[in-house]
Amino acid sequence: MGKLERNIALVTGAGSGFGAAIAEKFAAEGAVVLVGDINQTSGEAVAVKLHGATFVKLDVTSHADWKAALPLAKPSVDVTDDEFDTLLNVNIKSVYLSVSEIMPYFVGRGSGASVNTSYMDRITQGLASEYDTKGVRINPVCPLRAPTGLLEKFSGVLDTPEKRERFGKSVPLGRMTEPMDVAKVVAFPASDEKSGFITGVW
């Protein structure tokens, strides 16, 4: 039996990168996976690959998309201003929007788990403190730089194989983070195998 049997997981950004790897890991651990992504083509491809997963068109910066996604998860350095806003929205506003739509559902159930793959761990820690007494665990995962679409779009620092190799040599593992590395970490705090103590500190 997998760590996530009988769980329904809505994985955002699941059409590629960290999200795709997390969706794959969650499916392997027995979860029913909703593949959420703004890119329908790549999101549907991941859903098909995972057999039994369902694609959900989801722009994490949209209230309407979060509201539409929730019922499906219930059981039965030249950056333009627009690009910078997108980066902030995906990494910060998305956390706020997910809380406003998902937390009332978790609180109503008296249980739930949320894991934010973001560098905004202070926000997650604050949310964990707020919702702990309501039975909801919230944990941050702050990955090392990894070869994902978001990095390629916003970072000129690692835009060539040579630069990435040089960066890899500067960190303990000797390489960049791979999406499945992050997926394996995320699966534990999202599962019922966790210790009740682990919230806001992952």
Short mmCIF file of C-alpha atoms in Angstrom, two decimals, residues 21-105:
data_model
loop_
_atom_site.label_atom_id
_atom_site.label_comp_id
_atom_site.label_asym_id
_atom_site.label_seq_id
_atom_site.Cartn_x
_atom_site.Cartn_y
_atom_site.Cartn_z
CA ALA A 21 7.39 14.72 -11.04
CA ILE A 22 5.23 15.27 -7.95
CA ALA A 23 2.16 14.05 -9.85
CA GLU A 24 4.10 10.95 -10.94
CA LYS A 25 5.30 10.24 -7.40
CA PHE A 26 1.86 10.78 -5.88
CA ALA A 27 0.28 8.44 -8.44
CA ALA A 28 2.94 5.82 -7.67
CA GLU A 29 2.07 6.16 -3.98
CA GLY A 30 -1.59 5.43 -4.70
CA ALA A 31 -3.15 8.88 -4.83
CA VAL A 32 -5.86 9.86 -7.27
CA VAL A 33 -4.10 12.71 -9.07
CA LEU A 34 -5.59 15.84 -10.58
CA VAL A 35 -2.99 17.27 -12.97
CA GLY A 36 -3.40 21.05 -12.72
CA ASP A 37 -1.67 23.23 -15.29
CA ILE A 38 -2.26 26.33 -17.38
CA ASN A 39 -0.83 24.49 -20.41
CA GLN A 40 -3.52 22.09 -21.54
CA THR A 41 -1.33 20.17 -24.00
CA SER A 42 1.43 19.28 -21.55
CA GLY A 43 -1.00 18.80 -18.66
CA GLU A 44 -3.15 16.35 -20.59
CA ALA A 45 -0.02 14.47 -21.72
CA VAL A 46 1.03 13.98 -18.09
CA ALA A 47 -2.49 12.88 -17.10
CA VAL A 48 -2.54 10.27 -19.89
CA LYS A 49 0.89 8.99 -18.87
CA LEU A 50 -0.25 8.48 -15.28
CA HIS A 51 -3.31 6.32 -16.10
CA GLY A 52 -6.24 7.34 -13.95
CA ALA A 53 -5.08 10.91 -13.45
CA THR A 54 -7.33 13.76 -14.59
CA PHE A 55 -6.24 17.00 -16.20
CA VAL A 56 -7.57 20.23 -14.68
CA LYS A 57 -6.96 23.52 -16.50
CA LEU A 58 -5.62 25.68 -13.69
CA ASP A 59 -4.05 29.12 -13.70
CA VAL A 60 -2.79 29.43 -10.11
CA THR A 61 -3.14 33.22 -10.31
CA SER A 62 -6.89 33.01 -11.00
CA HIS A 63 -9.57 32.92 -8.28
CA ALA A 64 -12.03 31.46 -10.78
CA ASP A 65 -9.74 28.57 -11.67
CA TRP A 66 -9.15 27.70 -8.00
CA LYS A 67 -12.88 27.82 -7.36
CA ALA A 68 -13.53 25.54 -10.34
CA ALA A 69 -10.79 23.10 -9.31
CA LEU A 70 -11.91 22.55 -5.72
CA PRO A 71 -15.06 20.48 -6.45
CA LEU A 72 -12.96 18.08 -8.52
CA ALA A 73 -10.72 17.40 -5.52
CA LYS A 74 -13.53 16.55 -3.14
CA PRO A 75 -14.04 12.79 -2.49
CA SER A 76 -17.45 10.96 -4.35
CA VAL A 77 17.89 38.80 -15.78
CA ASP A 78 16.23 40.96 -18.33
CA VAL A 79 12.74 40.52 -17.08
CA THR A 80 9.83 42.66 -18.17
CA ASP A 81 7.35 44.03 -15.65
CA ASP A 82 4.78 41.52 -16.89
CA GLU A 83 7.21 38.62 -16.49
CA PHE A 84 8.15 39.77 -12.99
CA ASP A 85 4.49 40.05 -12.04
CA THR A 86 3.97 36.51 -13.33
CA LEU A 87 6.85 35.26 -11.22
CA LEU A 88 5.45 36.90 -8.08
CA ASN A 89 1.94 35.71 -8.83
CA VAL A 90 3.02 32.11 -9.38
CA ASN A 91 5.21 31.98 -6.26
CA ILE A 92 3.30 34.22 -3.84
CA LYS A 93 -0.19 35.09 -5.01
CA SER A 94 -0.89 31.45 -5.84
CA VAL A 95 -0.34 30.54 -2.16
CA TYR A 96 -2.80 33.24 -1.08
CA LEU A 97 -5.38 32.13 -3.65
CA SER A 98 -5.05 28.46 -2.74
CA VAL A 99 -5.54 29.32 0.94
CA SER A 100 -8.64 31.40 0.28
CA GLU A 101 -10.32 28.58 -1.67
CA ILE A 102 -8.90 25.34 -0.25
CA MET A 103 -8.52 26.09 3.49
CA PRO A 104 -12.24 26.51 4.23
CA TYR A 105 -12.75 23.03 2.79
#
